[in-house]
Coordinates of C-alpha atoms in Angstrom, one line a residue:
Chain A
M1 CA -12.1 5.0 30.6
S2 CA -14.8 5.7 28.3
T3 CA -13.7 7.9 25.4
E4 CA -15.0 6.8 22.1
F5 CA -14.5 8.3 18.7
S6 CA -15.7 7.3 15.3
I7 CA -14.9 7.9 11.6
T8 CA -16.3 5.9 8.6
H9 CA -14.4 4.6 5.6
R10 CA -15.6 3.3 2.3
V11 CA -13.5 0.2 1.3
L12 CA -11.5 1.3 -1.8
F13 CA -11.0 -0.8 -5.0
A14 CA -7.2 -0.7 -4.3
E15 CA -7.8 -2.2 -0.9
T16 CA -9.5 -5.4 -2.2
D17 CA -7.5 -8.5 -3.2
M18 CA -8.2 -11.3 -5.5
A19 CA -10.4 -13.1 -2.9
G20 CA -12.7 -10.2 -3.6
I21 CA -12.6 -8.8 -0.1
A22 CA -10.7 -6.0 1.8
H23 CA -7.0 -7.3 2.3
F24 CA -6.4 -7.7 6.0
A25 CA -3.3 -5.6 6.1
N26 CA -5.5 -2.6 5.3
Y27 CA -7.2 -2.8 8.7
F28 CA -4.0 -1.7 10.3
R29 CA -3.9 1.4 8.2
W30 CA -7.5 2.2 9.1
M31 CA -6.8 1.6 12.8
E32 CA -4.1 4.2 12.5
H33 CA -6.4 6.5 10.4
V34 CA -8.9 6.6 13.2
E35 CA -6.3 7.1 15.8
H36 CA -4.9 10.1 14.0
E37 CA -8.2 11.7 13.5
F38 CA -8.9 11.1 17.2
F39 CA -5.6 13.0 17.9
R40 CA -6.7 15.7 15.5
S41 CA -10.0 16.0 17.2
L42 CA -8.2 16.8 20.4
G43 CA -5.9 19.6 18.8
L44 CA -3.0 17.1 18.9
S45 CA -1.1 15.4 16.0
V46 CA 0.9 12.1 16.2
S47 CA 3.8 14.1 14.7
M48 CA 4.1 17.4 16.6
Q49 CA 6.5 19.7 18.4
H50 CA 5.7 19.9 22.1
E51 CA 8.0 22.2 24.4
G52 CA 10.7 22.0 22.0
L53 CA 10.6 18.2 21.5
H54 CA 9.5 16.4 18.4
V55 CA 7.0 13.9 19.8
G56 CA 6.0 10.7 18.0
W57 CA 4.2 7.5 18.9
P58 CA 5.9 4.3 17.5
R59 CA 3.8 1.1 17.9
V60 CA 5.1 -1.6 20.3
S61 CA 2.1 -4.0 19.4
A62 CA -0.8 -4.1 16.9
G63 CA -3.3 -6.9 16.4
C64 CA -6.6 -7.5 14.7
E65 CA -9.3 -10.3 14.8
Y66 CA -11.4 -10.8 11.8
F67 CA -15.0 -11.9 12.2
G68 CA -16.3 -11.4 8.6
P69 CA -15.2 -9.9 5.4
L70 CA -15.5 -6.4 4.0
K71 CA -16.1 -5.7 0.3
F72 CA -15.5 -2.9 -2.2
E73 CA -17.7 0.1 -1.4
D74 CA -18.7 -1.2 2.0
E75 CA -18.9 1.7 4.5
V76 CA -17.2 0.6 7.7
E77 CA -17.5 2.6 10.9
L78 CA -14.2 2.7 12.8
K79 CA -15.2 3.2 16.4
M80 CA -12.0 3.7 18.6
R81 CA -12.0 3.7 22.5
V82 CA -9.0 4.4 24.7
V83 CA -8.0 1.5 26.9
K84 CA -5.2 2.8 28.8
V85 CA -3.1 5.8 29.1
G86 CA 0.1 4.6 31.0
E87 CA 3.1 6.5 32.0
K88 CA 4.6 6.3 28.6
S89 CA 2.3 4.2 26.6
F90 CA -1.2 4.6 24.9
S91 CA -3.7 1.7 24.2
Y92 CA -6.8 1.6 22.3
E93 CA -9.1 -0.8 20.6
V94 CA -11.1 -0.3 17.4
D95 CA -14.4 -1.8 16.5
Y96 CA -15.0 -2.3 12.8
L97 CA -18.8 -2.1 12.4
L98 CA -20.6 -3.0 9.1
A99 CA -24.2 -1.8 9.4
G100 CA -23.7 -1.9 13.2
R101 CA -22.4 -5.5 13.1
R102 CA -18.8 -5.9 14.4
V103 CA -16.6 -7.5 11.6
A104 CA -13.2 -7.1 13.2
L105 CA -11.6 -5.9 16.4
G106 CA -8.3 -4.1 16.4
K107 CA -6.0 -3.4 19.4
T108 CA -2.7 -1.4 19.5
T109 CA -0.3 0.0 22.0
S110 CA 2.1 2.9 21.2
V111 CA 4.9 4.4 23.2
C112 CA 5.4 8.2 23.5
C113 CA 8.9 9.1 22.1
S114 CA 11.0 12.2 21.5
L115 CA 12.8 12.1 18.2
E116 CA 16.1 14.0 18.3
G117 CA 18.8 13.6 15.6
G118 CA 17.2 10.5 14.2
K119 CA 17.0 8.7 17.6
M120 CA 13.8 7.8 19.2
R121 CA 13.6 7.7 23.0
S122 CA 10.7 6.9 25.1
I123 CA 9.4 9.5 27.5
P124 CA 6.7 10.0 29.9
I125 CA 3.6 11.3 28.1
P126 CA 3.6 15.2 28.7
P127 CA 0.9 16.2 31.1
Q128 CA -0.9 18.4 28.6
I129 CA -1.2 15.5 26.1
R130 CA -2.1 13.0 28.7
E131 CA -5.0 15.2 30.0
K132 CA -6.4 15.3 26.5
L133 CA -5.9 11.6 25.8
S134 CA -7.7 10.7 29.1
T135 CA -10.7 12.8 28.8
Chain B
M1 CA 22.6 5.6 -23.7
S2 CA 22.5 1.9 -23.2
T3 CA 22.6 1.0 -19.7
E4 CA 20.2 -1.7 -18.9
F5 CA 19.4 -3.2 -15.5
S6 CA 17.1 -6.0 -14.4
I7 CA 15.3 -7.5 -11.3
T8 CA 12.4 -9.9 -11.1
H9 CA 9.4 -9.6 -8.8
R10 CA 6.9 -12.3 -8.1
V11 CA 3.3 -10.6 -7.8
L12 CA 2.2 -10.7 -4.2
F13 CA -1.4 -11.6 -3.1
A14 CA -1.5 -8.2 -1.3
E15 CA -0.8 -6.5 -4.8
T16 CA -3.9 -8.1 -6.5
D17 CA -7.4 -6.5 -6.5
M18 CA -10.8 -7.9 -6.9
A19 CA -10.5 -8.0 -10.6
G20 CA -8.0 -10.9 -9.9
I21 CA -5.0 -9.0 -11.3
A22 CA -2.2 -6.8 -10.1
H23 CA -3.4 -3.4 -9.1
F24 CA -2.2 -0.8 -11.5
A25 CA -0.6 1.5 -8.8
N26 CA 1.9 -1.2 -7.7
Y27 CA 3.6 -0.8 -11.1
F28 CA 4.9 2.5 -9.7
R29 CA 6.2 0.9 -6.6
W30 CA 7.9 -1.7 -8.7
M31 CA 9.4 1.0 -11.0
E32 CA 10.9 2.7 -8.1
H33 CA 12.1 -0.8 -6.7
V34 CA 14.2 -1.5 -9.9
E35 CA 15.4 2.2 -9.9
H36 CA 16.7 1.9 -6.3
E37 CA 18.3 -1.6 -7.0
F38 CA 19.9 0.0 -9.9
F39 CA 21.4 2.8 -7.7
R40 CA 22.4 0.1 -5.3
S41 CA 24.3 -1.8 -8.1
L42 CA 26.3 1.5 -8.7
G43 CA 27.3 1.9 -5.0
L44 CA 24.7 4.7 -4.7
S45 CA 21.5 5.2 -2.9
V46 CA 18.5 7.4 -3.6
S47 CA 18.8 8.7 -0.1
M48 CA 22.6 9.4 0.6
Q49 CA 24.9 11.8 1.9
H50 CA 27.2 13.4 -0.7
E51 CA 30.0 15.8 0.2
G52 CA 27.9 17.1 3.2
L53 CA 24.7 17.3 1.4
H54 CA 21.6 14.9 1.7
V55 CA 20.8 14.1 -1.8
G56 CA 17.4 12.9 -2.8
W57 CA 15.5 12.4 -6.1
P58 CA 11.9 13.5 -6.0
R59 CA 9.9 12.7 -9.0
V60 CA 8.5 15.2 -11.4
S61 CA 6.6 12.8 -13.6
A62 CA 5.8 9.1 -13.7
G63 CA 3.6 7.2 -16.2
C64 CA 2.9 3.6 -17.2
E65 CA 1.1 2.0 -20.2
Y66 CA -0.5 -1.3 -19.6
F67 CA -0.8 -3.9 -22.4
G68 CA -2.0 -6.9 -20.4
P69 CA -2.6 -8.1 -17.1
L70 CA -0.5 -9.6 -14.3
K71 CA -1.7 -12.3 -11.9
F72 CA -0.8 -13.5 -8.5
E73 CA 2.5 -15.3 -8.4
D74 CA 3.3 -14.2 -11.9
E75 CA 7.1 -13.6 -12.1
V76 CA 7.6 -10.3 -13.9
E77 CA 10.9 -9.0 -15.1
L78 CA 11.5 -5.3 -14.5
K79 CA 14.1 -4.2 -17.2
M80 CA 15.2 -0.6 -16.6
R81 CA 17.0 1.6 -19.1
V82 CA 18.4 5.0 -18.5
V83 CA 16.9 7.5 -21.1
K84 CA 18.6 10.7 -20.2
V85 CA 21.0 12.1 -17.5
G86 CA 20.3 15.8 -17.7
E87 CA 21.9 18.7 -15.8
K88 CA 19.6 18.2 -12.9
S89 CA 17.3 15.3 -14.1
F90 CA 17.3 11.7 -14.5
S91 CA 15.0 9.8 -16.9
Y92 CA 14.4 6.0 -17.3
E93 CA 11.9 3.6 -18.7
V94 CA 11.0 0.2 -17.4
D95 CA 9.8 -2.7 -19.5
Y96 CA 7.6 -5.1 -17.6
L97 CA 8.2 -8.5 -19.0
L98 CA 6.1 -11.6 -18.6
A99 CA 7.9 -14.7 -20.0
G100 CA 9.8 -12.2 -22.3
R101 CA 6.6 -10.4 -23.6
R102 CA 6.2 -6.8 -22.6
V103 CA 2.9 -6.3 -20.6
A104 CA 3.6 -2.7 -19.6
L105 CA 6.0 0.2 -20.1
G106 CA 6.8 2.7 -17.3
K107 CA 8.6 6.1 -17.6
T108 CA 9.7 8.4 -15.0
T109 CA 11.8 11.5 -14.5
S110 CA 13.4 12.5 -11.2
V111 CA 15.2 15.6 -10.1
C112 CA 18.4 15.7 -8.0
C113 CA 17.7 17.7 -5.0
S114 CA 19.5 18.6 -1.7
L115 CA 17.4 18.4 1.4
E116 CA 18.5 20.8 4.1
G117 CA 16.2 21.7 7.2
G118 CA 13.3 20.1 5.6
K119 CA 13.5 21.9 2.4
M120 CA 14.2 20.5 -1.2
R121 CA 16.2 22.4 -3.7
S122 CA 17.2 21.1 -7.1
I123 CA 20.9 20.9 -7.7
P124 CA 23.1 19.8 -10.6
I125 CA 23.7 16.2 -10.4
P126 CA 27.1 15.8 -8.7
P127 CA 29.8 14.7 -11.2
Q128 CA 30.7 11.4 -9.4
I129 CA 27.0 10.5 -9.3
R130 CA 26.4 11.6 -12.9
E131 CA 29.2 9.5 -14.1
K132 CA 27.9 6.3 -12.5
L133 CA 24.3 6.8 -13.9
S134 CA 25.7 7.4 -17.4
T135 CA 27.8 4.5 -17.8
Chain C
M1 CA -16.7 18.3 -22.3
S2 CA -16.9 20.0 -18.9
T3 CA -18.0 17.5 -16.3
E4 CA -16.0 18.2 -13.1
F5 CA -16.1 16.4 -9.8
S6 CA -14.2 16.8 -6.6
I7 CA -13.4 15.1 -3.4
T8 CA -10.9 16.0 -0.8
H9 CA -8.5 13.7 1.0
R10 CA -6.3 14.4 3.9
V11 CA -2.8 12.9 3.5
L12 CA -2.4 9.9 5.9
F13 CA 0.8 9.1 7.9
A14 CA 0.9 5.7 6.0
E15 CA 1.1 7.6 2.7
T16 CA 4.2 9.6 3.6
D17 CA 7.6 8.3 3.1
M18 CA 11.2 8.9 4.8
A19 CA 11.5 12.1 2.7
G20 CA 8.6 13.4 4.8
I21 CA 6.2 13.8 1.9
A22 CA 3.4 11.7 0.3
H23 CA 4.9 9.0 -1.7
F24 CA 4.4 9.5 -5.4
A25 CA 2.7 6.1 -6.0
N26 CA -0.2 7.2 -3.7
Y27 CA -1.2 9.8 -6.2
F28 CA -2.4 6.8 -8.3
R29 CA -4.6 5.4 -5.7
W30 CA -6.1 8.9 -5.0
M31 CA -6.7 9.4 -8.7
E32 CA -8.8 6.0 -8.8
H33 CA -10.4 7.1 -5.6
V34 CA -11.9 10.3 -7.2
E35 CA -12.9 8.3 -10.4
H36 CA -14.8 5.7 -8.4
E37 CA -16.5 8.4 -6.3
F38 CA -17.5 10.1 -9.7
F39 CA -19.0 6.8 -10.9
R40 CA -20.8 6.5 -7.7
S41 CA -22.2 10.0 -8.0
L42 CA -23.7 9.0 -11.4
G43 CA -25.2 5.7 -9.8
L44 CA -22.7 3.7 -11.4
S45 CA -19.8 1.4 -10.1
V46 CA -16.6 0.5 -11.6
S47 CA -17.4 -3.1 -10.8
M48 CA -21.1 -3.6 -11.9
Q49 CA -23.5 -5.9 -13.5
H50 CA -25.0 -4.4 -16.6
E51 CA -27.5 -6.3 -18.7
G52 CA -26.1 -9.5 -17.6
L53 CA -22.4 -8.6 -18.1
H54 CA -19.9 -7.9 -15.4
V55 CA -18.5 -4.7 -16.6
G56 CA -15.0 -3.3 -15.5
W57 CA -12.5 -0.6 -16.5
P58 CA -9.0 -1.8 -16.6
R59 CA -6.4 1.0 -17.2
V60 CA -4.5 1.2 -20.5
S61 CA -2.5 4.3 -19.1
A62 CA -2.0 6.4 -16.1
G63 CA 0.4 9.2 -15.6
C64 CA 1.2 12.0 -13.1
E65 CA 3.2 15.1 -13.2
Y66 CA 4.4 16.5 -9.7
F67 CA 4.7 20.3 -9.2
G68 CA 5.3 20.3 -5.4
P69 CA 5.1 18.1 -2.4
L70 CA 2.3 17.1 -0.2
K71 CA 2.7 16.5 3.5
F72 CA 1.1 14.6 6.4
E73 CA -2.4 16.0 7.2
D74 CA -2.5 18.3 4.0
E75 CA -6.0 18.4 2.7
V76 CA -5.8 18.0 -1.0
E77 CA -8.6 18.6 -3.4
L78 CA -8.8 16.2 -6.1
K79 CA -10.7 17.8 -9.0
M80 CA -11.4 15.3 -11.8
R81 CA -12.6 16.3 -15.2
V82 CA -13.7 14.0 -18.0
V83 CA -11.5 14.5 -21.1
K84 CA -12.9 11.9 -23.7
V85 CA -15.6 9.4 -23.7
G86 CA -14.6 7.2 -26.8
E87 CA -16.2 4.1 -28.2
K88 CA -14.7 1.9 -25.6
S89 CA -12.3 4.1 -23.7
F90 CA -12.7 6.7 -21.0
S91 CA -10.1 9.3 -20.2
Y92 CA -9.9 12.0 -17.5
E93 CA -7.6 14.3 -15.7
V94 CA -7.2 15.1 -12.1
D95 CA -6.0 18.4 -10.6
Y96 CA -4.4 17.9 -7.2
L97 CA -5.0 21.1 -5.4
L98 CA -3.5 22.4 -2.0
A99 CA -5.2 25.5 -1.0
G100 CA -6.2 26.2 -4.5
R101 CA -2.7 25.7 -5.9
R102 CA -2.0 22.8 -8.2
V103 CA 0.5 20.5 -6.9
A104 CA 0.1 17.6 -9.4
L105 CA -1.8 16.7 -12.6
G106 CA -2.9 13.2 -13.3
K107 CA -4.3 11.5 -16.6
T108 CA -5.6 8.2 -17.1
T109 CA -7.5 6.2 -19.7
S110 CA -9.5 3.0 -19.1
V111 CA -11.2 0.6 -21.4
C112 CA -14.6 -0.7 -20.8
C113 CA -14.4 -4.5 -20.6
S114 CA -16.7 -7.4 -20.0
L115 CA -15.4 -10.0 -17.5
E116 CA -16.6 -13.6 -18.2
G117 CA -15.1 -16.6 -16.8
G118 CA -12.0 -14.9 -15.7
K119 CA -11.5 -13.3 -19.2
M120 CA -11.5 -9.6 -19.9
R121 CA -12.7 -8.4 -23.4
S122 CA -13.1 -4.9 -24.5
I123 CA -16.6 -3.8 -25.4
P124 CA -18.2 -0.6 -26.7
I125 CA -19.3 1.4 -23.6
P126 CA -23.0 0.6 -23.2
P127 CA -25.2 3.5 -24.1
Q128 CA -26.8 4.1 -20.6
I129 CA -23.3 4.2 -19.0
R130 CA -21.9 6.4 -22.0
E131 CA -24.7 8.9 -21.4
K132 CA -24.1 9.3 -17.6
L133 CA -20.3 9.7 -18.2
S134 CA -20.8 12.3 -21.0
T135 CA -23.1 14.6 -19.1
Chain D
M1 CA 6.1 -28.9 15.4
S2 CA 9.5 -27.6 14.1
T3 CA 8.9 -26.5 10.5
E4 CA 10.9 -23.3 9.7
F5 CA 11.1 -21.4 6.7
S6 CA 12.9 -18.1 5.8
I7 CA 13.1 -15.4 3.2
T8 CA 14.8 -12.2 3.3
H9 CA 13.3 -8.8 2.3
R10 CA 15.1 -5.4 1.7
V11 CA 13.0 -2.6 3.1
L12 CA 11.7 -0.5 0.2
F13 CA 11.6 3.3 0.1
A14 CA 7.8 3.0 -0.4
E15 CA 7.7 1.1 2.9
T16 CA 9.1 3.9 4.9
D17 CA 7.2 6.8 6.6
M18 CA 7.9 10.2 7.6
A19 CA 9.4 8.8 10.9
G20 CA 12.2 7.5 8.7
I21 CA 11.3 3.8 9.5
A22 CA 9.3 1.1 7.9
H23 CA 5.5 1.6 8.5
F24 CA 4.1 -0.8 10.9
A25 CA 1.3 -2.2 8.5
N26 CA 4.0 -3.4 6.1
Y27 CA 5.0 -6.0 8.6
F28 CA 1.7 -7.7 7.9
R29 CA 2.4 -7.7 4.1
W30 CA 5.8 -9.4 4.9
M31 CA 4.0 -11.9 7.2
E32 CA 1.9 -12.8 4.3
H33 CA 4.9 -12.8 2.0
V34 CA 6.8 -15.5 3.8
E35 CA 3.7 -17.5 4.3
H36 CA 2.9 -17.6 0.6
E37 CA 6.6 -18.5 -0.2
F38 CA 6.2 -21.3 2.4
F39 CA 3.2 -22.7 0.7
R40 CA 5.0 -22.5 -2.8
S41 CA 8.1 -24.3 -1.3
L42 CA 5.6 -27.2 -0.5
G43 CA 4.1 -27.1 -4.1
L44 CA 0.9 -25.4 -2.6
S45 CA -0.7 -22.1 -3.2
V46 CA -2.9 -20.0 -0.9
S47 CA -5.3 -19.8 -3.8
M48 CA -5.6 -23.2 -5.4
Q49 CA -7.8 -25.7 -6.8
H50 CA -8.0 -29.0 -4.9
E51 CA -10.2 -31.8 -5.9
G52 CA -12.7 -29.5 -7.5
L53 CA -12.8 -26.9 -4.8
H54 CA -11.2 -23.4 -4.8
V55 CA -9.3 -23.3 -1.5
G56 CA -8.4 -20.2 0.3
W57 CA -7.2 -19.1 3.7
P58 CA -8.8 -16.0 5.1
R59 CA -7.2 -14.7 8.4
V60 CA -9.0 -14.9 11.6
S61 CA -6.3 -13.0 13.6
A62 CA -3.1 -11.3 13.0
G63 CA -0.8 -9.5 15.4
C64 CA 2.6 -8.2 15.7
E65 CA 5.1 -7.0 18.4
Y66 CA 7.7 -4.3 17.6
F67 CA 10.9 -4.4 19.5
G68 CA 13.0 -1.9 17.3
P69 CA 12.7 -0.1 14.0
L70 CA 13.8 -1.0 10.5
K71 CA 15.1 1.4 8.0
F72 CA 15.3 1.8 4.3
E73 CA 17.5 -0.8 2.7
D74 CA 17.7 -2.9 5.8
E75 CA 17.8 -6.6 5.0
V76 CA 15.3 -8.4 7.3
E77 CA 15.1 -11.9 7.6
L78 CA 11.5 -13.4 7.9
K79 CA 11.8 -16.7 9.7
M80 CA 8.5 -18.4 9.9
R81 CA 7.6 -21.4 12.1
V82 CA 4.3 -23.4 12.0
V83 CA 2.8 -23.3 15.6
K84 CA -0.5 -25.4 14.9
V85 CA -2.3 -27.2 12.3
G86 CA -5.7 -27.6 13.7
E87 CA -8.7 -29.3 12.0
K88 CA -9.6 -26.3 10.1
S89 CA -7.0 -23.7 11.0
F90 CA -3.4 -22.9 10.5
S91 CA -1.2 -20.9 12.9
Y92 CA 2.2 -19.7 12.5
E93 CA 4.8 -17.2 14.0
V94 CA 7.3 -15.0 12.1
D95 CA 10.5 -13.7 13.6
Y96 CA 11.7 -10.5 12.0
L97 CA 15.5 -10.6 12.2
L98 CA 17.9 -7.8 11.4
A99 CA 21.6 -9.1 11.5
G100 CA 20.3 -12.0 13.6
R101 CA 18.5 -9.8 16.3
R102 CA 14.8 -10.1 16.6
V103 CA 13.3 -6.7 15.9
A104 CA 9.6 -7.9 15.7
L105 CA 7.5 -11.1 16.2
G106 CA 4.4 -11.7 14.2
K107 CA 1.5 -14.2 14.7
T108 CA -1.3 -15.2 12.6
T109 CA -4.1 -17.8 12.3
S110 CA -6.0 -18.6 9.0
V111 CA -8.9 -20.8 8.4
C112 CA -9.0 -23.2 5.5
C113 CA -12.1 -22.2 3.3
S114 CA -13.8 -23.3 0.1
L115 CA -15.0 -20.5 -2.2
E116 CA -17.9 -21.3 -4.3
G117 CA -20.0 -18.6 -6.0
G118 CA -18.6 -15.9 -4.1
K119 CA -19.2 -17.6 -0.6
M120 CA -16.4 -18.7 1.8
R121 CA -17.2 -21.7 4.0
S122 CA -14.7 -23.1 6.4
I123 CA -13.7 -26.8 5.7
P124 CA -11.3 -29.3 7.3
I125 CA -7.9 -28.9 5.9
P126 CA -7.7 -31.5 3.2
P127 CA -5.4 -34.4 4.1
Q128 CA -2.9 -34.0 1.4
I129 CA -2.5 -30.3 2.3
R130 CA -2.4 -30.9 6.0
E131 CA 0.4 -33.4 5.5
K132 CA 2.6 -30.9 3.7
L133 CA 2.0 -28.2 6.2
S134 CA 2.7 -30.5 9.1
T135 CA 6.0 -31.9 7.9

């Protein structure tokens, strides 16, 4: 599958730590950010009503490898590519690019769930959503 | 009113910024932390069912004055005191103490609300909750 | 003084809380975000070398009033205006606008400091920086 | 290697998201928290002077698997175990336990670095530090 989608993010002061670099946990927030903008670009939302169900995407795994630091005001490109759209799950990778050079690689898998009465239950990805994610 | 309540917090690495000190926005998270522990100490929660209502406490104002920095691994005492329990609102202050010296002063006011069907509506503080907050 | 400067921010999923709205502490990160973009727009940085000094701007106070909630994916305009450029201090306000309606009002004051050997010392705002902030 | 070390953490309101559960990125902050408390328990710090060097531990990878949600006020036990102390690297896992049941599993690898003049350089883990980490 070859879907790719990019946003850029300028590293905020609040995202740095006393080592003078972006704190590693922020990469996971950014990973989610590009994912959600990807959903938006498809006319979807990670928190949406679909045929009477409230559909969400809790994560089952998330990981990141770090190849070099990012600093305050660095403009990082977050380039996401869909890796797999399974029956119930959705996997993608994110390249973190600084001036075209990969400084980190993120991976995550989410599961499509309905939320009813505070309970999450995994469900097959609805066909209309699957179709958009797979394009 | 003289209710006081304290917790301690050791400044986390993730809470520092590139200036080498705790980032100012964290003081608001800590302010909320001591508030919630205060509620817990009274057998309450900031998100609770009370006589069939879901009661919450959205903020109407929050502020902090900073007198000196906090660093990684500093153990800060968060000493909260109730300033006012109004008909619908609740105000308190927090002293941020490092080795007994005040390094910051926080203030906040919340309003008692019921949450029904995703809508918040301000309500008079229920008597049983008021009584506990006012002790 | 009438300097105004705006950015927009779309509320992130990670910025919401279990009440379904943007958590109040995030407003302080956004306040800082617009401030830093304002500095950037002037060719300045909140962490910069100036005539051999490392100049920074620690906060002495920050506050926010909340008039209504913000939700996931809301696009909020952060409109900043400079309120005062004192001898050593810099004060501004931020309107948080949702579809043109003010949902919050932030205020903060920072002090110009030099950082040498891990020590912060307040200094008069250098003339070239003052001139830009005051335009 | 069998070193284990535990702390507990009560999920904060600010750590929840609009899905009503702890946001997944927080698990990485908690992972770091137990790591740092482990270092402290050994008389070490993740940011320390050692024989004239400033020694730090930037991450090369971090990951987490999620088996079930955590909610506001849940008390989660963070049980860390050292997996490997390499020549320059340090790897550990963290079990996230809710009432004894594993709700998540975190893994991370850091590299020992000296920080001189703003530059990080990987170095062999100093023997005295290695000895403590390996106990």
